[in-house]
Amino acid sequence: MTNGEHPGNDDWRQVPGDPNQPPTGGLPTNPYGSADAGNHSPGSPSNPPSGQFPSPPPGATGPLGQYPRPDQPNAPYYQQQPGGTAPLGQMPQATGSSSADVPPARSNGGRKLLIGAVAVALLAGGAGGAIGASVAGGSNKDGSSTSNVVASGPTNTAQPSAAPGSVQATAAQVLPSVVSITVEVGNQVGSGSGVILSDNGVILTNNHVISAGGGKPADKILVSFYDGSRAMAKVLGTDPTSDIAVIQADKTGLRPITIGSSANLSVGQEVIAVGSPLGLEGTVTTGIISSLNRPVSTSGADGSVESVMDAIQTDAAINPGNSGGALVNANGALIGINTAIATVNGGTEQQSGSIGLGFAIPVDQAMRIANALRSGGRVQQASLGVNVRPSSDVTQPGAQVVNVVGGGAADQAGIPKGAVITQVEDRKIASSDALVAAIRSYAPGDTVKITYVVNGQTKTVDVKLGAS
């Protein structure tokens, strides 16, 4: 037990499409993929972490992108050889001879596959170029050239200035505070994003970024900054339960990001995502907050539930590689850490990009964990002291208590076994995931109002949350 809010059975963690899957009221899929991500049936949603590397589509023949080497921070990016192909989520094997030491591909059994490269093709370049040349100039029959001016209107080569609060102004403010992270774990390489917390190199990111989806921190971590410089980094602390990690880069004079709040966000609010999707450093995308308090579960390598986020949902384009990057408001203040995306298909073989469903860890929760990790303290999660499962009564959605931990928060507040918890403060609870996410959004020692139904009666009690 990590926090005292466990389901009483495994039914609530079945994959979407299973007829036995109960309603959850949130996102019922695993945003990070599963221990056997490649075996999902077609059409089964899967939500991979947004911090990690794809390979090119089958048949790609051009260069597959380049990565900085964690063991050679001052060396040029190494490039994979043309012709390599691999399922998305895997590093393609290099073919032929190469002066670079390219790690082998990650196996399909990996839990959280980091993505960092993208194959880019220019469409209609040849035809467009030829047509452009024909229109731009010509020649007379005697061989002399002529110049025909097609545009006769005025020209204006100046660009509009960045208005305060505009995406342009916000991007200029935030970009220097977001980094790209490359990690090496054994013979595997992964990448993601991070956010600068202090001028002496303290950086906030996701745990699954610096572990490359594995069970331990990376052997080598290389941070690439907005000015083009790079520096090695060490891990200060990790918390797999919240998927938060803090690292220390060997660099000073950095620009820390402005910290905002996630307690007063609104659906429809404009937001900006900044990170390194598909290895493309310093990428800015925009959108809105499409939902708040979205329960999103993640699973460990053994298939067990590892983390349940009380996520900010956004339609700003978030793709693999954005994990650990910034979600900011129009003031340029950090409101969330981009962490996961939802995809239509279910396997790493055909991992897709953004479909308008991205998820970020709220900054209030992320910073509470990060501050504990920075100081070397023990990270604790708020605990209600119950085991729960989805309500068995379809007319009464909620989280049904299947066990009460003796002496725990619920026990002391008088919440009995069999009760269906329907509300935390003013937040409706429709599933066991929703309850776990709601409780974890608080700190140990906080007092919250819990509403539950037992024997047809609705009761509300004040509960002082414990710690796990």
Short mmCIF file of C-alpha atoms in Angstrom, two decimals:
data_model
loop_
_atom_site.label_atom_id
_atom_site.label_comp_id
_atom_site.label_asym_id
_atom_site.label_seq_id
_atom_site.Cartn_x
_atom_site.Cartn_y
_atom_site.Cartn_z
CA MET A 1 0.00 0.00 0.00
CA THR A 2 1.39 3.33 -0.99
CA ASN A 3 -1.32 5.64 0.18
CA GLY A 4 -4.16 3.60 1.60
CA GLU A 5 -6.49 4.13 -1.36
CA HIS A 6 -6.28 0.90 -3.33
CA PRO A 7 -9.00 -0.82 -5.31
CA GLY A 8 -10.30 -3.96 -3.74
CA ASN A 9 -9.89 -5.89 -6.97
CA ASP A 10 -8.31 -5.55 -10.38
CA ASP A 11 -11.50 -5.05 -12.39
CA TRP A 12 -11.16 -1.27 -12.45
CA ARG A 13 -7.80 -1.58 -14.21
CA GLN A 14 -8.97 -3.63 -17.17
CA VAL A 15 -8.29 -2.26 -20.63
CA PRO A 16 -10.98 -0.21 -22.41
CA GLY A 17 -13.36 -2.28 -24.46
CA ASP A 18 -13.49 -5.07 -21.89
CA PRO A 19 -17.16 -5.70 -21.10
CA ASN A 20 -16.29 -6.02 -17.41
CA GLN A 21 -14.76 -2.57 -17.26
CA PRO A 22 -16.82 -0.43 -14.86
CA PRO A 23 -17.35 3.27 -15.50
CA THR A 24 -14.58 5.35 -13.96
CA GLY A 25 -15.64 8.90 -14.64
CA GLY A 26 -12.11 9.69 -15.76
CA LEU A 27 -9.59 8.35 -18.22
CA PRO A 28 -9.78 4.56 -17.84
CA THR A 29 -6.60 3.86 -19.73
CA ASN A 30 -2.96 3.87 -18.79
CA PRO A 31 -1.29 7.07 -19.99
CA TYR A 32 2.11 5.46 -19.88
CA GLY A 33 1.39 2.21 -21.66
CA SER A 34 1.61 -1.15 -19.96
CA ALA A 35 4.16 -3.82 -19.35
CA ASP A 36 3.02 -5.42 -22.57
CA ALA A 37 2.06 -2.36 -24.53
CA GLY A 38 2.51 -4.00 -27.87
CA ASN A 39 -0.23 -6.55 -27.26
CA HIS A 40 -3.24 -4.25 -27.04
CA SER A 41 -5.90 -4.94 -29.55
CA PRO A 42 -6.35 -2.44 -32.39
CA GLY A 43 -8.50 0.45 -31.34
CA SER A 44 -7.74 0.10 -27.65
CA PRO A 45 -6.76 3.52 -26.32
CA SER A 46 -3.38 3.83 -24.73
CA ASN A 47 -1.82 6.88 -23.17
CA PRO A 48 1.95 6.83 -23.50
CA PRO A 49 4.13 9.17 -21.53
CA SER A 50 4.85 12.32 -23.45
CA GLY A 51 8.59 12.16 -22.82
CA GLN A 52 10.08 9.72 -25.12
CA PHE A 53 11.34 8.65 -28.49
CA PRO A 54 9.60 7.51 -31.64
CA SER A 55 11.24 5.99 -34.59
CA PRO A 56 10.29 6.89 -38.13
CA PRO A 57 7.38 5.29 -39.94
CA PRO A 58 8.08 2.01 -41.73
CA GLY A 59 9.78 2.58 -45.03
CA ALA A 60 11.56 5.77 -44.02
CA THR A 61 14.88 5.94 -45.80
CA GLY A 62 16.29 9.31 -44.79
CA PRO A 63 18.31 10.21 -41.71
CA LEU A 64 16.42 9.38 -38.55
CA GLY A 65 17.34 12.40 -36.48
CA GLN A 66 20.20 13.12 -34.14
CA TYR A 67 20.73 12.95 -30.39
CA PRO A 68 23.29 14.42 -28.04
CA ARG A 69 25.41 11.75 -26.40
CA PRO A 70 25.14 11.86 -22.57
CA ASP A 71 28.73 10.58 -22.37
CA GLN A 72 29.98 13.22 -24.83
CA PRO A 73 28.21 16.48 -23.90
CA ASN A 74 30.51 18.60 -26.06
CA ALA A 75 30.51 16.33 -29.08
CA PRO A 76 28.27 16.81 -32.13
CA TYR A 77 24.94 15.02 -32.10
CA TYR A 78 25.29 11.48 -33.31
CA GLN A 79 23.19 10.42 -36.24
CA GLN A 80 21.62 7.10 -37.01
CA GLN A 81 22.24 5.55 -40.38
CA PRO A 82 19.77 5.82 -43.24
CA GLY A 83 17.51 2.89 -43.82
CA GLY A 84 16.89 1.93 -40.19
CA THR A 85 13.29 1.22 -39.24
CA ALA A 86 11.70 0.25 -35.95
CA PRO A 87 8.33 0.38 -34.22
CA LEU A 88 7.46 3.70 -32.62
CA GLY A 89 8.91 3.89 -29.15
CA GLN A 90 12.08 2.11 -30.19
CA MET A 91 15.45 3.41 -31.24
CA PRO A 92 16.07 2.00 -34.75
CA GLN A 93 19.16 -0.13 -35.12
CA ALA A 94 21.94 1.49 -37.10
CA THR A 95 22.91 -0.32 -40.26
CA GLY A 96 26.34 -0.40 -41.85
CA SER A 97 29.40 1.11 -40.27
CA SER A 98 29.22 4.16 -38.05
CA SER A 99 31.72 6.12 -36.04
CA ALA A 100 29.11 6.70 -33.35
CA ASP A 101 28.30 4.17 -30.66
CA VAL A 102 24.57 3.85 -31.17
CA PRO A 103 22.67 1.98 -28.45
CA PRO A 104 20.52 -0.97 -29.51
CA ALA A 105 16.77 -0.64 -29.80
CA ARG A 106 14.60 -0.91 -26.72
CA SER A 107 12.55 -4.05 -26.53
CA ASN A 108 8.76 -4.05 -26.93
CA GLY A 109 8.41 -5.17 -23.33
CA GLY A 110 9.46 -1.78 -22.01
CA ARG A 111 6.97 0.05 -19.83
CA LYS A 112 7.62 3.69 -20.61
CA LEU A 113 9.34 4.24 -23.94
CA LEU A 114 11.01 7.62 -24.38
CA ILE A 115 10.85 9.27 -27.74
CA GLY A 116 13.33 11.69 -29.21
CA ALA A 117 13.61 11.60 -33.02
CA VAL A 118 11.35 12.36 -35.93
CA ALA A 119 11.70 11.71 -39.64
CA VAL A 120 10.79 14.80 -41.66
CA ALA A 121 10.04 14.84 -45.38
CA LEU A 122 9.59 17.84 -47.68
CA LEU A 123 6.49 17.36 -49.80
CA ALA A 124 6.22 18.42 -53.43
CA GLY A 125 9.61 20.11 -53.29
CA GLY A 126 10.74 19.17 -56.77
CA ALA A 127 7.56 20.11 -58.61
CA GLY A 128 7.08 23.27 -56.61
CA GLY A 129 10.64 24.37 -57.24
CA ALA A 130 10.36 23.83 -60.97
CA ILE A 131 7.06 25.67 -61.21
CA GLY A 132 8.42 28.51 -59.10
CA ALA A 133 11.40 28.95 -61.39
CA SER A 134 9.18 29.01 -64.44
CA VAL A 135 6.91 31.70 -63.01
CA ALA A 136 9.69 33.83 -61.58
CA GLY A 137 11.64 34.28 -64.75
CA GLY A 138 11.65 33.64 -68.46
CA SER A 139 13.62 34.22 -71.62
CA ASN A 140 13.04 35.77 -74.99
CA LYS A 141 13.39 33.82 -78.21
CA ASP A 142 16.77 35.44 -78.79
CA GLY A 143 18.02 34.10 -75.47
CA SER A 144 17.95 37.34 -73.51
CA SER A 145 16.29 37.19 -70.10
CA THR A 146 13.31 39.20 -68.94
CA SER A 147 11.93 39.96 -65.51
CA ASN A 148 8.17 40.11 -64.98
CA VAL A 149 6.93 41.68 -61.73
CA VAL A 150 3.85 39.76 -60.63
CA ALA A 151 3.12 41.66 -57.36
CA SER A 152 2.38 45.35 -57.85
CA GLY A 153 1.08 46.17 -54.36
CA PRO A 154 3.05 47.60 -51.45
CA THR A 155 5.41 45.45 -49.39
CA ASN A 156 5.95 45.40 -45.61
CA THR A 157 8.79 43.25 -44.31
CA ALA A 158 8.36 44.29 -40.66
CA GLN A 159 6.87 41.76 -38.20
CA PRO A 160 4.27 42.80 -35.60
CA SER A 161 5.65 43.48 -32.15
CA ALA A 162 4.83 41.09 -29.31
CA ALA A 163 1.88 42.44 -27.36
CA PRO A 164 1.93 41.82 -23.58
CA GLY A 165 0.20 38.53 -22.82
CA SER A 166 0.41 37.31 -26.41
CA VAL A 167 1.72 33.86 -27.26
CA GLN A 168 4.74 35.52 -28.85
CA ALA A 169 5.59 37.47 -25.70
CA THR A 170 4.94 34.50 -23.41
CA ALA A 171 7.08 32.17 -25.53
CA ALA A 172 10.00 34.62 -25.41
CA GLN A 173 9.67 34.71 -21.62
CA VAL A 174 9.36 30.95 -21.04
CA LEU A 175 11.64 29.33 -23.64
CA PRO A 176 14.93 30.07 -21.80
CA SER A 177 13.51 28.32 -18.71
CA VAL A 178 12.71 25.00 -20.43
CA VAL A 179 15.35 22.39 -21.26
CA SER A 180 15.74 19.18 -23.21
CA ILE A 181 16.93 16.12 -21.28
CA THR A 182 18.76 13.11 -22.75
CA VAL A 183 19.33 10.07 -20.55
CA GLU A 184 21.28 6.84 -20.81
CA VAL A 185 20.21 3.78 -18.83
CA GLY A 186 22.40 0.79 -19.53
CA ASN A 187 22.41 0.47 -23.31
CA GLN A 188 19.19 2.45 -23.78
CA VAL A 189 18.79 6.14 -24.52
CA GLY A 190 15.74 8.30 -23.93
CA SER A 191 14.75 11.95 -23.88
CA GLY A 192 12.23 14.39 -22.52
CA SER A 193 11.92 17.93 -21.21
CA GLY A 194 12.47 19.80 -17.96
CA VAL A 195 11.78 23.12 -16.24
CA ILE A 196 14.46 25.27 -14.57
CA LEU A 197 13.68 25.99 -10.91
CA SER A 198 16.82 27.87 -9.87
CA ASP A 199 19.65 29.81 -11.47
CA ASN A 200 22.19 27.24 -10.23
CA GLY A 201 20.76 24.35 -12.26
CA VAL A 202 17.94 22.73 -10.27
CA ILE A 203 15.50 21.27 -12.80
CA LEU A 204 12.04 19.72 -12.40
CA THR A 205 10.97 16.89 -14.71
CA ASN A 206 9.08 13.58 -14.73
CA ASN A 207 10.40 10.48 -13.02
CA HIS A 208 9.74 8.45 -16.15
CA VAL A 209 11.94 10.83 -18.17
CA ILE A 210 15.10 10.44 -16.07
CA SER A 211 14.54 6.68 -15.68
CA ALA A 212 13.91 6.17 -19.43
CA GLY A 213 10.80 4.27 -18.44
CA GLY A 214 12.74 1.85 -16.25
CA GLY A 215 12.79 1.24 -12.53
CA LYS A 216 15.83 3.33 -11.60
CA PRO A 217 17.37 6.74 -12.43
CA ALA A 218 19.55 7.03 -15.49
CA ASP A 219 23.28 6.32 -15.44
CA LYS A 220 23.98 9.52 -17.38
CA ILE A 221 21.85 12.64 -17.81
CA LEU A 222 22.63 15.40 -20.30
CA VAL A 223 20.73 18.70 -20.27
CA SER A 224 20.53 20.89 -23.39
CA PHE A 225 19.70 24.55 -22.79
CA TYR A 226 17.93 27.11 -24.94
CA ASP A 227 21.19 28.93 -25.74
CA GLY A 228 22.64 25.76 -27.26
CA SER A 229 24.91 24.87 -24.34
CA ARG A 230 24.86 21.50 -22.59
CA ALA A 231 25.75 20.20 -19.16
CA MET A 232 25.74 16.90 -17.30
CA ALA A 233 23.29 16.49 -14.42
CA LYS A 234 22.78 14.31 -11.36
CA VAL A 235 19.56 13.15 -9.70
CA LEU A 236 18.58 14.93 -6.48
CA GLY A 237 15.48 12.83 -5.87
CA THR A 238 12.62 10.92 -7.49
CA ASP A 239 9.06 10.03 -6.56
CA PRO A 240 7.54 7.39 -8.86
CA THR A 241 4.16 7.68 -7.12
CA SER A 242 3.69 11.25 -8.31
CA ASP A 243 5.97 10.83 -11.36
CA ILE A 244 8.10 13.78 -10.26
CA ALA A 245 11.90 14.02 -10.29
CA VAL A 246 14.40 16.78 -9.54
CA ILE A 247 17.88 16.91 -11.08
CA GLN A 248 20.87 19.23 -10.66
CA ALA A 249 22.67 20.37 -13.81
CA ASP A 250 26.29 21.47 -13.65
CA LYS A 251 25.55 25.02 -14.82
CA THR A 252 24.80 28.41 -13.29
CA GLY A 253 23.38 31.72 -14.50
CA LEU A 254 20.13 30.16 -15.66
CA ARG A 255 16.69 31.77 -15.85
CA PRO A 256 14.23 30.09 -13.43
CA ILE A 257 10.64 29.78 -14.58
CA THR A 258 7.92 31.82 -12.86
CA ILE A 259 5.84 29.57 -10.61
CA GLY A 260 2.07 30.02 -10.83
CA SER A 261 -0.85 28.23 -9.14
CA SER A 262 -3.15 25.41 -10.17
CA ALA A 263 -5.72 26.08 -7.45
CA ASN A 264 -7.62 28.76 -9.38
CA LEU A 265 -7.59 27.46 -12.97
CA SER A 266 -10.65 27.59 -15.21
CA VAL A 267 -11.85 25.37 -18.04
CA GLY A 268 -11.43 27.27 -21.30
CA GLN A 269 -8.42 29.21 -20.03
CA GLU A 270 -5.71 29.70 -22.66
CA VAL A 271 -2.46 27.80 -22.01
CA ILE A 272 0.88 27.27 -23.73
CA ALA A 273 2.94 24.05 -23.75
CA VAL A 274 6.73 24.32 -24.09
CA GLY A 275 9.10 21.39 -24.49
CA SER A 276 10.92 19.09 -26.90
CA PRO A 277 8.28 16.95 -28.65
CA LEU A 278 9.86 14.27 -30.85
CA GLY A 279 13.27 15.74 -30.01
CA LEU A 280 12.41 19.15 -31.51
CA GLU A 281 13.82 21.44 -28.81
CA GLY A 282 12.14 24.70 -27.87
CA THR A 283 8.75 23.87 -29.37
CA VAL A 284 5.76 26.03 -28.40
CA THR A 285 2.12 24.97 -28.85
CA THR A 286 -1.08 26.61 -27.67
CA GLY A 287 -4.56 25.58 -26.60
CA ILE A 288 -6.95 25.75 -23.69
CA ILE A 289 -7.61 23.86 -20.48
CA SER A 290 -10.24 21.40 -21.64
CA SER A 291 -10.91 19.82 -18.23
CA LEU A 292 -9.71 19.90 -14.64
CA ASN A 293 -9.32 17.21 -11.97
CA ARG A 294 -9.09 14.46 -14.57
CA PRO A 295 -8.03 11.17 -12.91
CA VAL A 296 -5.36 9.51 -15.07
CA SER A 297 -3.70 6.29 -13.93
CA THR A 298 -0.27 4.96 -14.83
CA SER A 299 1.11 1.46 -14.41
CA GLY A 300 4.45 0.01 -13.39
CA ALA A 301 6.54 -2.54 -15.21
CA ASP A 302 4.63 -5.38 -13.51
CA GLY A 303 1.26 -3.93 -14.54
CA SER A 304 0.41 -2.63 -11.07
CA VAL A 305 -0.98 0.88 -10.68
CA GLU A 306 1.97 3.12 -9.94
CA SER A 307 0.55 6.61 -10.08
CA VAL A 308 -2.81 8.32 -10.34
CA MET A 309 -2.63 11.94 -11.44
CA ASP A 310 -5.18 14.59 -10.63
CA ALA A 311 -4.47 15.96 -14.08
CA ILE A 312 -5.05 19.16 -15.98
CA GLN A 313 -6.40 18.17 -19.39
CA THR A 314 -5.43 20.36 -22.33
CA ASP A 315 -5.86 20.38 -26.09
CA ALA A 316 -2.52 22.15 -26.60
CA ALA A 317 -0.53 19.80 -28.82
CA ILE A 318 1.56 17.58 -26.54
CA ASN A 319 3.58 14.80 -28.13
CA PRO A 320 6.18 12.25 -27.03
CA GLY A 321 9.13 14.28 -25.79
CA ASN A 322 7.01 16.93 -24.04
CA SER A 323 7.12 14.99 -20.75
CA GLY A 324 8.59 17.11 -17.97
CA GLY A 325 8.05 20.31 -19.94
CA ALA A 326 6.05 23.38 -19.00
CA LEU A 327 2.36 24.15 -19.25
CA VAL A 328 2.05 27.89 -18.61
CA ASN A 329 -0.70 30.49 -18.55
CA ALA A 330 -0.76 33.73 -20.57
CA ASN A 331 1.37 35.41 -17.90
CA GLY A 332 4.14 32.87 -18.50
CA ALA A 333 3.63 31.33 -15.05
CA LEU A 334 4.01 27.56 -14.64
CA ILE A 335 0.67 25.87 -13.93
CA GLY A 336 1.49 22.25 -14.78
CA ILE A 337 4.13 19.69 -15.82
CA ASN A 338 3.20 18.01 -19.12
CA THR A 339 3.26 14.28 -18.52
CA ALA A 340 0.96 12.13 -20.66
CA ILE A 341 -1.09 11.98 -23.82
CA ALA A 342 -4.02 9.85 -24.92
CA THR A 343 -3.72 7.99 -28.22
CA VAL A 344 -6.30 6.22 -30.34
CA ASN A 345 -4.36 3.02 -30.94
CA GLY A 346 -2.98 0.77 -28.29
CA GLY A 347 0.49 -0.44 -29.09
CA THR A 348 4.00 0.93 -29.44
CA GLU A 349 3.99 -0.50 -32.96
CA GLN A 350 1.69 2.30 -34.12
CA GLN A 351 2.06 4.95 -31.45
CA SER A 352 0.35 8.13 -32.58
CA GLY A 353 0.94 11.75 -31.70
CA SER A 354 -1.34 14.36 -30.21
CA ILE A 355 -5.07 13.93 -30.70
CA GLY A 356 -5.97 16.88 -28.50
CA LEU A 357 -5.92 15.01 -25.18
CA GLY A 358 -2.86 15.90 -23.13
CA PHE A 359 -2.42 15.76 -19.36
CA ALA A 360 -0.28 17.75 -16.95
CA ILE A 361 0.46 17.37 -13.24
CA PRO A 362 -0.88 20.50 -11.44
CA VAL A 363 1.97 22.77 -10.36
CA ASP A 364 0.83 22.97 -6.72
CA GLN A 365 1.21 19.21 -6.37
CA ALA A 366 4.39 19.07 -8.45
CA MET A 367 6.12 21.80 -6.44
CA ARG A 368 5.15 20.28 -3.10
CA ILE A 369 6.88 17.06 -4.15
CA ALA A 370 9.79 18.87 -5.80
CA ASN A 371 10.54 20.96 -2.70
CA ALA A 372 10.69 17.81 -0.58
CA LEU A 373 13.03 16.15 -3.08
CA ARG A 374 15.30 19.22 -3.31
CA SER A 375 15.76 19.32 0.44
CA GLY A 376 16.45 15.60 0.64
CA GLY A 377 13.32 15.00 2.69
CA ARG A 378 10.98 12.04 2.53
CA VAL A 379 8.09 12.46 0.12
CA GLN A 380 4.72 11.67 1.66
CA GLN A 381 1.32 11.42 0.01
CA ALA A 382 -1.97 12.24 1.68
CA SER A 383 -3.89 9.14 2.74
CA LEU A 384 -7.55 8.52 3.55
CA GLY A 385 -6.81 5.07 4.94
CA VAL A 386 -9.23 3.02 2.85
CA ASN A 387 -9.20 0.42 0.09
CA VAL A 388 -11.77 1.19 -2.59
CA ARG A 389 -13.29 -0.07 -5.81
CA PRO A 390 -15.88 1.40 -8.19
CA SER A 391 -19.41 1.41 -6.81
CA SER A 392 -21.32 -1.74 -7.74
CA ASP A 393 -24.56 0.25 -7.96
CA VAL A 394 -24.80 1.93 -11.38
CA THR A 395 -27.35 4.37 -9.99
CA GLN A 396 -24.92 5.51 -7.30
CA PRO A 397 -21.50 6.30 -8.82
CA GLY A 398 -18.60 6.68 -6.45
CA ALA A 399 -15.78 4.81 -4.72
CA GLN A 400 -16.98 1.94 -2.56
CA VAL A 401 -14.97 1.29 0.60
CA VAL A 402 -13.96 -2.38 0.80
CA ASN A 403 -11.60 -2.01 3.73
CA VAL A 404 -10.88 0.62 6.38
CA VAL A 405 -7.36 0.81 7.79
CA GLY A 406 -7.49 0.69 11.56
CA GLY A 407 -6.46 4.00 13.08
CA GLY A 408 -6.38 5.68 9.69
CA ALA A 409 -8.03 8.94 8.69
CA ALA A 410 -11.31 7.37 7.55
CA ASP A 411 -11.48 5.14 10.64
CA GLN A 412 -11.05 8.12 12.95
CA ALA A 413 -13.76 10.05 11.05
CA GLY A 414 -16.21 7.13 11.28
CA ILE A 415 -16.41 6.22 7.59
CA PRO A 416 -17.48 2.55 7.59
CA LYS A 417 -16.71 -0.36 5.31
CA GLY A 418 -19.30 -0.55 2.51
CA ALA A 419 -19.80 3.21 2.31
CA VAL A 420 -19.76 4.77 -1.16
CA ILE A 421 -17.73 7.98 -1.18
CA THR A 422 -19.38 10.42 -3.59
CA GLN A 423 -17.69 13.75 -2.90
CA VAL A 424 -14.46 15.33 -1.63
CA GLU A 425 -15.14 18.97 -0.73
CA ASP A 426 -17.18 20.19 -3.71
CA ARG A 427 -15.66 17.70 -6.14
CA LYS A 428 -17.86 14.83 -7.31
CA ILE A 429 -16.31 11.37 -7.06
CA ALA A 430 -17.41 8.95 -9.78
CA SER A 431 -14.76 6.23 -9.45
CA SER A 432 -11.98 4.80 -7.32
CA ASP A 433 -9.42 6.53 -9.52
CA ALA A 434 -11.17 9.84 -8.96
CA LEU A 435 -10.97 9.39 -5.18
CA VAL A 436 -7.27 8.53 -5.23
CA ALA A 437 -6.52 11.51 -7.48
CA ALA A 438 -8.57 13.86 -5.30
CA ILE A 439 -6.89 12.76 -2.07
CA ARG A 440 -3.40 13.01 -3.58
CA SER A 441 -4.07 16.59 -4.60
CA TYR A 442 -3.94 17.47 -0.88
CA ALA A 443 -1.03 17.39 1.55
CA PRO A 444 -0.83 15.13 4.62
CA GLY A 445 -2.51 16.83 7.55
CA ASP A 446 -5.05 18.75 5.45
CA THR A 447 -8.66 18.57 6.62
CA VAL A 448 -11.26 17.88 3.91
CA LYS A 449 -15.00 17.27 3.82
CA ILE A 450 -15.89 13.75 2.69
CA THR A 451 -19.45 12.94 1.60
CA TYR A 452 -20.52 9.30 1.51
CA VAL A 453 -23.64 7.16 1.26
CA VAL A 454 -24.29 4.19 3.55
CA ASN A 455 -27.56 2.27 3.97
CA GLY A 456 -29.29 4.84 1.77
CA GLN A 457 -28.28 7.74 4.00
CA THR A 458 -25.94 10.56 2.91
CA LYS A 459 -23.44 11.84 5.45
CA THR A 460 -20.66 14.43 5.39
CA VAL A 461 -17.71 14.36 7.78
CA ASP A 462 -14.49 16.33 8.24
CA VAL A 463 -11.44 14.13 7.78
CA LYS A 464 -7.86 15.00 8.71
CA LEU A 465 -5.78 13.21 6.09
CA GLY A 466 -2.97 10.95 7.14
CA ALA A 467 0.35 10.30 5.42
CA SER A 468 1.73 7.33 3.53
#
